[in-house]
CSV table of C-alpha atoms in Angstrom, one decimal:
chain,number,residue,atom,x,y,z
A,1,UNK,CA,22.0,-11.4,13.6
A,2,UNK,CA,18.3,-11.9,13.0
A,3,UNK,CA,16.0,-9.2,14.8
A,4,UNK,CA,13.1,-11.3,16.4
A,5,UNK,CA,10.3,-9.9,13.5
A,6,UNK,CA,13.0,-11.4,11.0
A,7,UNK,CA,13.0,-14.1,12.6
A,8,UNK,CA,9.5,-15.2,13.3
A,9,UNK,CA,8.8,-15.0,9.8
A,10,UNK,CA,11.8,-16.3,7.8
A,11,UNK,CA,13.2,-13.5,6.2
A,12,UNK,CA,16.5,-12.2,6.5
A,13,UNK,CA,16.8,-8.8,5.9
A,14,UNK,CA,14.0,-6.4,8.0
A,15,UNK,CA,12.0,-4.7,4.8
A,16,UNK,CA,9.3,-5.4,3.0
A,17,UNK,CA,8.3,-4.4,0.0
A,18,UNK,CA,4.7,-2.4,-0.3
A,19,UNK,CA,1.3,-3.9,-1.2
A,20,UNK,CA,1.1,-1.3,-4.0
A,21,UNK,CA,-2.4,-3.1,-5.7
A,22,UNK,CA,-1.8,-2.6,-9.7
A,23,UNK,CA,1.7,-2.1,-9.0
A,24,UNK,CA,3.2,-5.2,-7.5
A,25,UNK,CA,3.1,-8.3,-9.9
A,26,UNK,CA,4.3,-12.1,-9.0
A,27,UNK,CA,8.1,-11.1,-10.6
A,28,UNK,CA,8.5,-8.0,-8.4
A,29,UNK,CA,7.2,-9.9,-5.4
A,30,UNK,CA,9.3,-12.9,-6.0
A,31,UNK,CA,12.2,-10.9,-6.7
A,32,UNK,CA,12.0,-9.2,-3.3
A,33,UNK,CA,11.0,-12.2,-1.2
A,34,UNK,CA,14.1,-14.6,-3.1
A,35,UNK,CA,16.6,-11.5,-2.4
A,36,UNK,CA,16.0,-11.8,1.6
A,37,UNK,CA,12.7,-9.1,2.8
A,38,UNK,CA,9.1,-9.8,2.5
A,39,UNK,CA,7.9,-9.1,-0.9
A,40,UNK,CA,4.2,-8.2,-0.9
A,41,UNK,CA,1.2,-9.0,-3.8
A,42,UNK,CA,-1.0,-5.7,-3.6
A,43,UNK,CA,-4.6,-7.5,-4.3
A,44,UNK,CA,-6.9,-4.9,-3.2
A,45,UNK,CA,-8.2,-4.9,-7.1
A,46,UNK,CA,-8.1,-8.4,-7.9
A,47,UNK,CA,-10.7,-10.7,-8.3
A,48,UNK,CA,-10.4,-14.3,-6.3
A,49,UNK,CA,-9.0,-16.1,-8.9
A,50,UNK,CA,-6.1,-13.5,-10.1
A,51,UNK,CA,-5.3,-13.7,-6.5
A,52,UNK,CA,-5.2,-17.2,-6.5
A,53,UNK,CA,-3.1,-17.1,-9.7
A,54,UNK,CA,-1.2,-15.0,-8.7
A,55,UNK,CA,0.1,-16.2,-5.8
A,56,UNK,CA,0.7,-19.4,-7.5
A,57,UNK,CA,2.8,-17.6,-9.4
A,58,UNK,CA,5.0,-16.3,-7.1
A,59,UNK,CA,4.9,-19.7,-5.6
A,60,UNK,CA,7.0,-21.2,-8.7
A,61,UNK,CA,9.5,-18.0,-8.8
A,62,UNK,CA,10.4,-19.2,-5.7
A,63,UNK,CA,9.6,-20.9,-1.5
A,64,UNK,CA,10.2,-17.8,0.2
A,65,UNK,CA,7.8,-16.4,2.5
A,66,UNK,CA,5.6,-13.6,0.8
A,67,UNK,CA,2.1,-11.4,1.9
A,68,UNK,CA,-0.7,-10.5,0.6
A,69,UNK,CA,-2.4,-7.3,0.8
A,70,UNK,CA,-5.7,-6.2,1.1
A,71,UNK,CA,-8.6,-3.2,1.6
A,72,UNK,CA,-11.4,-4.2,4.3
A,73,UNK,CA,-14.6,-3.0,2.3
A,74,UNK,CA,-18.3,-4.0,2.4
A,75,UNK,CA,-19.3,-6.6,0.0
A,76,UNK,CA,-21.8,-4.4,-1.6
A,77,UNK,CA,-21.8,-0.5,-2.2
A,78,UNK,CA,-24.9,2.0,-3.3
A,79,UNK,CA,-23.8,4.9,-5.6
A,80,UNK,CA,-25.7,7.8,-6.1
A,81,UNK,CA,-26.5,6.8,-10.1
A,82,UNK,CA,-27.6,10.4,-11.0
A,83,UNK,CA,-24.1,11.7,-9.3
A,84,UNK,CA,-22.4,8.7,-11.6
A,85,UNK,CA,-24.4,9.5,-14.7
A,86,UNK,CA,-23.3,13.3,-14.3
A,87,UNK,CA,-19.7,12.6,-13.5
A,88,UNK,CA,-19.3,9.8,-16.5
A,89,UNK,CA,-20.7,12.9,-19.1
A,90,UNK,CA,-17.7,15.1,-17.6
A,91,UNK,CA,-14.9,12.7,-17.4
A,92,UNK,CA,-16.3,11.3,-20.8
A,93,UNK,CA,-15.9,15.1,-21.8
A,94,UNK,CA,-12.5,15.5,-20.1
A,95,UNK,CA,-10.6,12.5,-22.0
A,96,UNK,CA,-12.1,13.2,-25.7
A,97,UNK,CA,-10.8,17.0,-24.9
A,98,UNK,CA,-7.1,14.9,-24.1
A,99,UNK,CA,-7.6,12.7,-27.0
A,100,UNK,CA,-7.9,10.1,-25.6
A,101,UNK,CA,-10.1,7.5,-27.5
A,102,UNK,CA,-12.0,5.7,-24.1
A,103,UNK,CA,-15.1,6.5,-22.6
A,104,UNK,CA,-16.4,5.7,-19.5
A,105,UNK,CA,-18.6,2.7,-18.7
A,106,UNK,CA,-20.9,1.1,-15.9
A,107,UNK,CA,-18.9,-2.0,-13.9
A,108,UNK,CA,-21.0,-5.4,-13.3
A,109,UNK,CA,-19.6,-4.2,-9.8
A,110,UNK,CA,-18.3,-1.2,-8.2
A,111,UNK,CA,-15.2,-4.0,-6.2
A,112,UNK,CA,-14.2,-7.4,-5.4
A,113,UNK,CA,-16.7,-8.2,-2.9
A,114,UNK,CA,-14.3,-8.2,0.1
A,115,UNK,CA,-15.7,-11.7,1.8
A,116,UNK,CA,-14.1,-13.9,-1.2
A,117,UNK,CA,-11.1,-11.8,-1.8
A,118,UNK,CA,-10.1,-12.7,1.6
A,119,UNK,CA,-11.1,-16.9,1.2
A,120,UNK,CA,-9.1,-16.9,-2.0
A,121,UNK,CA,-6.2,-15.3,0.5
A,122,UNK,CA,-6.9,-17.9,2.9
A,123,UNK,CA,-6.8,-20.8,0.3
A,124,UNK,CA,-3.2,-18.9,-1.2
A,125,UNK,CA,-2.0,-19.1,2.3
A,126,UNK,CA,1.1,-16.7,2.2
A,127,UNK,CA,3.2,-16.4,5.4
A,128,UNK,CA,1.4,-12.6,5.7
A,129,UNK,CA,-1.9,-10.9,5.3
A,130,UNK,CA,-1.5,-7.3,5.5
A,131,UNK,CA,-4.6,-4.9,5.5
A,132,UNK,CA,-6.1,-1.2,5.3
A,133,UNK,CA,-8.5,0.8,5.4
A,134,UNK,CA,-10.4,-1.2,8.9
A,135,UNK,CA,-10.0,-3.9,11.4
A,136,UNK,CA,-11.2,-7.5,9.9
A,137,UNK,CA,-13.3,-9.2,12.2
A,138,UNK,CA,-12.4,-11.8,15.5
A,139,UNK,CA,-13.4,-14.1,13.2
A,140,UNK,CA,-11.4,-13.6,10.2
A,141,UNK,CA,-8.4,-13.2,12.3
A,142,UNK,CA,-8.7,-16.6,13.9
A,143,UNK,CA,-9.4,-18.0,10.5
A,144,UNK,CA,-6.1,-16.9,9.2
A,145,UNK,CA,-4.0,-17.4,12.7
A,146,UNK,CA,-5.6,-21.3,12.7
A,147,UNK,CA,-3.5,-21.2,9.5
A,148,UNK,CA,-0.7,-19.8,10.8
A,149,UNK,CA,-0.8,-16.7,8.9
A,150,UNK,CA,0.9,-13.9,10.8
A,151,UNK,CA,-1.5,-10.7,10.3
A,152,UNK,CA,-0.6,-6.8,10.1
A,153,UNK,CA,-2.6,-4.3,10.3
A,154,UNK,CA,-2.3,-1.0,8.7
A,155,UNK,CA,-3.0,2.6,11.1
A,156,UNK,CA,-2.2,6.3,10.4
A,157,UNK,CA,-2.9,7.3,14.3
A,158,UNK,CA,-2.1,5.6,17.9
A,159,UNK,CA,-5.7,5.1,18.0
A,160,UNK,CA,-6.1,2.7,15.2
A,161,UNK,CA,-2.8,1.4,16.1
A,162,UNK,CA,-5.0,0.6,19.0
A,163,UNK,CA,-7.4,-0.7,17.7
A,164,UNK,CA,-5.8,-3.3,15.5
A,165,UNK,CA,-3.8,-5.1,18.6
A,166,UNK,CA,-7.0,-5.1,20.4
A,167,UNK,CA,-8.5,-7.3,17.7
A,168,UNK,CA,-5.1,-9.4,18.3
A,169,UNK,CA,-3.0,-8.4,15.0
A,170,UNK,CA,0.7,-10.0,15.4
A,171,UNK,CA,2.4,-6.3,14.1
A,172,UNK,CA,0.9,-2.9,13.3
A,173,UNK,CA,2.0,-1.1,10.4
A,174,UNK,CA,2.3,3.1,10.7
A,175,UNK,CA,2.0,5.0,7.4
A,176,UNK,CA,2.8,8.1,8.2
A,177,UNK,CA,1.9,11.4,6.2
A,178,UNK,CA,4.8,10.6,3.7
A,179,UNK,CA,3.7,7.7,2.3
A,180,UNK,CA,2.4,7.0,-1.3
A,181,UNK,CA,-0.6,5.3,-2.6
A,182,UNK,CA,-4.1,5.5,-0.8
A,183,UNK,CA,-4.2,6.3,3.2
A,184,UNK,CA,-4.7,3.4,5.2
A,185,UNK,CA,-7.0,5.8,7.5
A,186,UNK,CA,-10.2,3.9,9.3
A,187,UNK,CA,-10.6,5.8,12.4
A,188,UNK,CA,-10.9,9.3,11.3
A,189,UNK,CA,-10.6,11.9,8.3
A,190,UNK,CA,-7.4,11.6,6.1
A,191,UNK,CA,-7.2,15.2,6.8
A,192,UNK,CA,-6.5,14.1,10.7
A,193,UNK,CA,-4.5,11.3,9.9
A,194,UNK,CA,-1.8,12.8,8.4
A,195,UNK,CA,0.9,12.4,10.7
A,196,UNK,CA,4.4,12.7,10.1
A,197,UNK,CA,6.6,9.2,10.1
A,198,UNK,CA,8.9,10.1,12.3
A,199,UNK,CA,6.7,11.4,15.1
A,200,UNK,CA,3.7,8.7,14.6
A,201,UNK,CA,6.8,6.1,14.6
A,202,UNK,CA,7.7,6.7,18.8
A,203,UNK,CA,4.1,7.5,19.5
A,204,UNK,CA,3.1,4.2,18.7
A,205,UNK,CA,5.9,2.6,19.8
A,206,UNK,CA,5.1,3.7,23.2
A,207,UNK,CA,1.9,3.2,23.2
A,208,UNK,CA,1.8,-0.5,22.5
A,209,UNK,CA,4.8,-1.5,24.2
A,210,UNK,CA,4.4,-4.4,26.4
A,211,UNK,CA,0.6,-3.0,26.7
A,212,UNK,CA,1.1,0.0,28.1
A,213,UNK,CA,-1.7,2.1,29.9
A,214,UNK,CA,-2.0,5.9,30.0
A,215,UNK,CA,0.4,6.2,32.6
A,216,UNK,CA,2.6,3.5,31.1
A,217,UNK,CA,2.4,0.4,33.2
A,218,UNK,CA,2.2,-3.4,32.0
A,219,UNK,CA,-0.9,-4.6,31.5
A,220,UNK,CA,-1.6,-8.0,32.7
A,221,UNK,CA,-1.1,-10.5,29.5
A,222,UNK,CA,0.2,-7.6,28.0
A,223,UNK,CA,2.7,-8.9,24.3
A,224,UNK,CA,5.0,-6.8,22.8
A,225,UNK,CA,3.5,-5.7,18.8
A,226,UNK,CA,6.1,-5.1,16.5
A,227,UNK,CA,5.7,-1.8,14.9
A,228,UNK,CA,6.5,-1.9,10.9
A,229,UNK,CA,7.7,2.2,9.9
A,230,UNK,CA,6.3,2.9,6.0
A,231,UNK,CA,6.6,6.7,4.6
A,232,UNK,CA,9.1,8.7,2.6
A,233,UNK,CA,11.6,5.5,3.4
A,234,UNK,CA,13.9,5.1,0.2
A,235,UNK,CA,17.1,4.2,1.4
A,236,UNK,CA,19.0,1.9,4.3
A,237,UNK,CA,19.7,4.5,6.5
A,238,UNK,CA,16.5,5.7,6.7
A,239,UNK,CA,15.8,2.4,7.2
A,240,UNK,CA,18.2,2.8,10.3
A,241,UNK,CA,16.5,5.7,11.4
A,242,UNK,CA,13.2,4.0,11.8
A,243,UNK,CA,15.0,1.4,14.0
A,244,UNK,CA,16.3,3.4,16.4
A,245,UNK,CA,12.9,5.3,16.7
A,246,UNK,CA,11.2,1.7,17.4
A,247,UNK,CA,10.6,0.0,14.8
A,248,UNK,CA,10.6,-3.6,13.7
A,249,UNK,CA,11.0,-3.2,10.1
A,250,UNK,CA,11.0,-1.0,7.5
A,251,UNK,CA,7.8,-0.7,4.6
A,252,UNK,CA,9.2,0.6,1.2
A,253,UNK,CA,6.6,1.2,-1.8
A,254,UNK,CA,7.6,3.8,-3.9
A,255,UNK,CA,11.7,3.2,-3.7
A,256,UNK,CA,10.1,0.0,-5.7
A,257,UNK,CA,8.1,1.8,-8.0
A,258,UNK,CA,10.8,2.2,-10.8
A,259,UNK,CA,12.2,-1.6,-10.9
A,260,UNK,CA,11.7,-3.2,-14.5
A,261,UNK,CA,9.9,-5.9,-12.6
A,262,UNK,CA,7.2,-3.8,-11.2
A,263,UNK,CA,3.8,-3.2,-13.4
A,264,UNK,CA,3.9,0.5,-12.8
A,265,UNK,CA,3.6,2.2,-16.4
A,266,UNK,CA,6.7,3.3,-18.2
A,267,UNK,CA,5.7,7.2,-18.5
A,268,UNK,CA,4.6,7.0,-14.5
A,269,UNK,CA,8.1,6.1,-13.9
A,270,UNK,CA,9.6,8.5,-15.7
A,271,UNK,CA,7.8,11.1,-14.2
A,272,UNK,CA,9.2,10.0,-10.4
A,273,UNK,CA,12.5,10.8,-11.6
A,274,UNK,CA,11.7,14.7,-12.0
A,275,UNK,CA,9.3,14.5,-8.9
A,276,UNK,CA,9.5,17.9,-6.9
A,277,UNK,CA,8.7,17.7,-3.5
A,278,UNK,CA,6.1,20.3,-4.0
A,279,UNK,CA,4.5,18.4,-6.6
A,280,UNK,CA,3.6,15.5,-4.2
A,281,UNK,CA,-0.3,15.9,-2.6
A,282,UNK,CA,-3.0,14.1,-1.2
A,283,UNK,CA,-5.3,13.6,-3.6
A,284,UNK,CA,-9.1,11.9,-4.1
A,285,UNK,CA,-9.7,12.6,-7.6
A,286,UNK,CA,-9.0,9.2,-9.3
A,287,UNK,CA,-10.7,7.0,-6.6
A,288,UNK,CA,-12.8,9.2,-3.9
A,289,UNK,CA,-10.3,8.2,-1.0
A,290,UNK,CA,-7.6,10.1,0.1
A,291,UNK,CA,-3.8,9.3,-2.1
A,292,UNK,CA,-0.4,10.6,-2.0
A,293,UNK,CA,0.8,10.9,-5.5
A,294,UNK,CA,1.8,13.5,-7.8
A,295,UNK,CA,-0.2,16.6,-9.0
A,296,UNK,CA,-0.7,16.6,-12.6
A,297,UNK,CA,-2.7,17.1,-15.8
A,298,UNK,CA,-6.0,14.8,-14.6
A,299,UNK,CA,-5.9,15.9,-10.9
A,300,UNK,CA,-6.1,19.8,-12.1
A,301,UNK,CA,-8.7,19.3,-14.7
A,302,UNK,CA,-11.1,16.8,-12.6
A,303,UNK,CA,-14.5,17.3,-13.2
A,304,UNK,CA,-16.0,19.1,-10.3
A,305,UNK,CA,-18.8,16.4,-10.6
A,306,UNK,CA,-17.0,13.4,-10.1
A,307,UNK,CA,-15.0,14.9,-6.9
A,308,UNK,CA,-17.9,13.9,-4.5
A,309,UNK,CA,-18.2,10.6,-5.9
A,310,UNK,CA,-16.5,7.7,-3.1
A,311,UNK,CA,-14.3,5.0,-3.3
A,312,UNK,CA,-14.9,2.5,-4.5
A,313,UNK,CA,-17.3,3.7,-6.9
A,314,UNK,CA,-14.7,6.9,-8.7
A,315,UNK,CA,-12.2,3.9,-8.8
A,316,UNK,CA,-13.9,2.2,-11.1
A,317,UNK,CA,-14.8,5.0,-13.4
A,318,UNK,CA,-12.0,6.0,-13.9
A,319,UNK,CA,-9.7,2.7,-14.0
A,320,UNK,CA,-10.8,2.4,-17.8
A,321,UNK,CA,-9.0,6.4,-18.5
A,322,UNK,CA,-5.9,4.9,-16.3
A,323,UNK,CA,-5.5,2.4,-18.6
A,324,UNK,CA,-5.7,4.5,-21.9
A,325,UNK,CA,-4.0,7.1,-20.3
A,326,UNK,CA,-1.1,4.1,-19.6
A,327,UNK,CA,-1.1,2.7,-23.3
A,328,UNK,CA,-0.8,6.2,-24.6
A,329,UNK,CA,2.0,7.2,-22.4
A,330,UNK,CA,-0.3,10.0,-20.9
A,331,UNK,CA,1.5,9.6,-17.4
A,332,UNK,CA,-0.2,13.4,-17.0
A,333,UNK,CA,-3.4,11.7,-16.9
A,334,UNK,CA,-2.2,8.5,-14.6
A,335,UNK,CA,-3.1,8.2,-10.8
A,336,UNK,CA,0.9,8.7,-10.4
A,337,UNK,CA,1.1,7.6,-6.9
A,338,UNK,CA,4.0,8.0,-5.1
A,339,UNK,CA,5.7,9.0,-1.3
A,340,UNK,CA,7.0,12.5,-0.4
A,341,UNK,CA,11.1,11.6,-1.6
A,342,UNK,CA,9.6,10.2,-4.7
A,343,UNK,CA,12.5,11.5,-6.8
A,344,UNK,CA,14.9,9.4,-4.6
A,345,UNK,CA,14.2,6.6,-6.7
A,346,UNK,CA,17.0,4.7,-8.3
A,347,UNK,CA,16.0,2.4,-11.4
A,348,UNK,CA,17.5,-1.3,-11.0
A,349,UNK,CA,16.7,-4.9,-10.9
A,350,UNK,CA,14.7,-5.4,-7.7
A,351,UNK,CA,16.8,-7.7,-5.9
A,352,UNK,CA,20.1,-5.2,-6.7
A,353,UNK,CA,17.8,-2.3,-5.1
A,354,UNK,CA,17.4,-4.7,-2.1
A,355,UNK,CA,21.2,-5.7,-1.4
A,356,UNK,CA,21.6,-1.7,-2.3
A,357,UNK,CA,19.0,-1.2,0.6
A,358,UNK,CA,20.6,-3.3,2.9
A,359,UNK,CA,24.2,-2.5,2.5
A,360,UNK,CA,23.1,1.5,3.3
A,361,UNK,CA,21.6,0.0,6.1
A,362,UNK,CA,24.6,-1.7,7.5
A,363,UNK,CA,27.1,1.1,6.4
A,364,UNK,CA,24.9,3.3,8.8
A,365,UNK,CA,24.5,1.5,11.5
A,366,UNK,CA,28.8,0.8,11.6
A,367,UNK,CA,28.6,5.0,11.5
A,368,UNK,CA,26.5,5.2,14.1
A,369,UNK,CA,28.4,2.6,16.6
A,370,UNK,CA,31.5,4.5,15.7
């Protein structure tokens, strides 16, 4: 039987796959969408028209419904140039000293500018827009709900849980502390925003059910939110347990990370199989805003000068390294991001790791009835 989230937007299995931008090409999304979840296009780097490619790709793999994902910037940044000439001399330094044979160099701009990332996702029109880091505006909202594009917001607290259902967001994703890639926080410091899955989960659960006040009572107009769990989930009965603390659905990015179909580079996956748990951190020094991912060779060795440098403007320094760092198989010098049970990955076809997913799912919940 369909659960209602399910439902409403024609999937048939209650998972969806990660906006991981970089990391989640047309194939992978495809893959997941055709094999029953939500499969999800990461565009926070993109450029209008790769996103509009893009989708048109996943468009011809397949009529199932998919999302698009995407960080609420400014259009326009200012970057301390002296703080950018400093910190290009010592990352400069830092990759001849790895031998690596790329230097760093100035962008025509720092990002996308944020205003026609989000027409081109308008024009795509998936069946989802998922977002991070802020709230879009009233406007923007109505512009994708007169298109019948059902939204979800991203939080890390009950507050910007809060926040996202006031602006009238259909679902509200949680990333809790566990979760890989960069921190959805908007609200308040990362440092203050890492909260733990499975205690953020019932907190916000509570909090937005049916509207509730501070001493729990309906409000008047009051809607239910579906509440979407994402952290450390890598397998179906995990998947279980975030049902049963509230949620709607489940969020997996890094039990993705190792398909053949997703983009992520060959040495970065190799290195999530011997993952320690120990080895997992949040981490700024590839793109100035707070990351779960592993600790390694580049994060140890950062230049104290770049450090200070924010996102987006460290991103794009350091995107031309990533890539070398990628083609030599430097996975040491790679912005390996990843979730806390990283090494709980399992390597197969993405569509496999979904029926996998699913059939741990059911398995568990016949356990738990019994």
């Amino acid at each position: 039987m369909l659960s209602p989230f399910a439902n409403r937007l024609g999937i048939e299995h209650p998972l969806i796959q990660a906006p991981m931008s970089g990391s989640t090409p047309p194939a992978l999304v495809a893959a997941v969408s055709n094999a029953g979840g939500l499969g999800s296009l990461g565009a926070g780097y993109l450029e209008p028209q790769a996103i509009l490619d893009q989708a048109a790709q996943i468009r011809a793999l397949g009529d199932r419904p998919y999302a698009i994902g995407l960080f609420v910037l400014p259009d326009e940044f200012e970057a301390d140039m002296a703080a950018v000439a400093k910190a290009r001399e010592q990352l400069d330094a830092l990759m001849a000293q790895e031998g690596l044979d790329v230097r760093t160099s100035l962008p025509a701009r720092w990002a996308p500018r944020f205003s026609d990332q989000f027409a081109a996702l308008c024009e795509a029109r998936p069946a989802v827009a998922s977002f991070a880091f802020g709230v879009i505006s009233p406007a923007q909202l109505g512009e994708l709900h007169r298109r019948d594009i059902y939204v979800i917001g991203t939080a890390t607290t009950v507050a910007e849980a809060r926040a996202w259902v006031e602006a009238g967001a259909d679902a509200v994703c949680v990333q809790g502390a566990e979760a890989g890639g960069h921190r959805g926080t908007f609200l308040h410091s990362a440092e203050d925003a890492m909260i733990g899955l499975f205690a953020l989960l019932p907190l916000t659960v509570h909090a937005l059910a049916a509207g509730a006040g501070a001493a729990g009572a309906r409000a008047a107009g009051a809607r239910d939110v579906p509440v979407i769990a994402a952290g450390g989930i890598m397998d179906g009965s995990s998947m279980l347990a975030a049902e049963v603390l509230g949620a709607a659905a489940s969020q997996l990015g890094t039990a993705f990370l190792t398909c053949p179909e997703c983009s992520a580079a060959a040495a970065w996956k190799q290195d999530l199989l011997q993952a320690e748990d120990h080895q997992v951190a949040t981490i700024r020094s590839f793109s100035g805003r707070a990351a779960r991912g592993l600790r390694n060779r580049f994060v140890e060795a950062m230049p104290e000068a770049a450090q200070g440098l924010p996102y987006p403007v460290l991103n794009a320094l350091t995107a031309p390294l990533r890539r070398a760092a990628a083609a030599a198989g430097r996975g040491d010098l790679l912005s390996e991001w990843c979730g806390q049970a990283a090494s709980l990955v399992r390597p197969q076809p993405a569509a496999e790791l979904v029926a996998r997913l699913m059939h741990e799912y059911r398995l568990a919940r016949r356990a738990l009835a019994s």
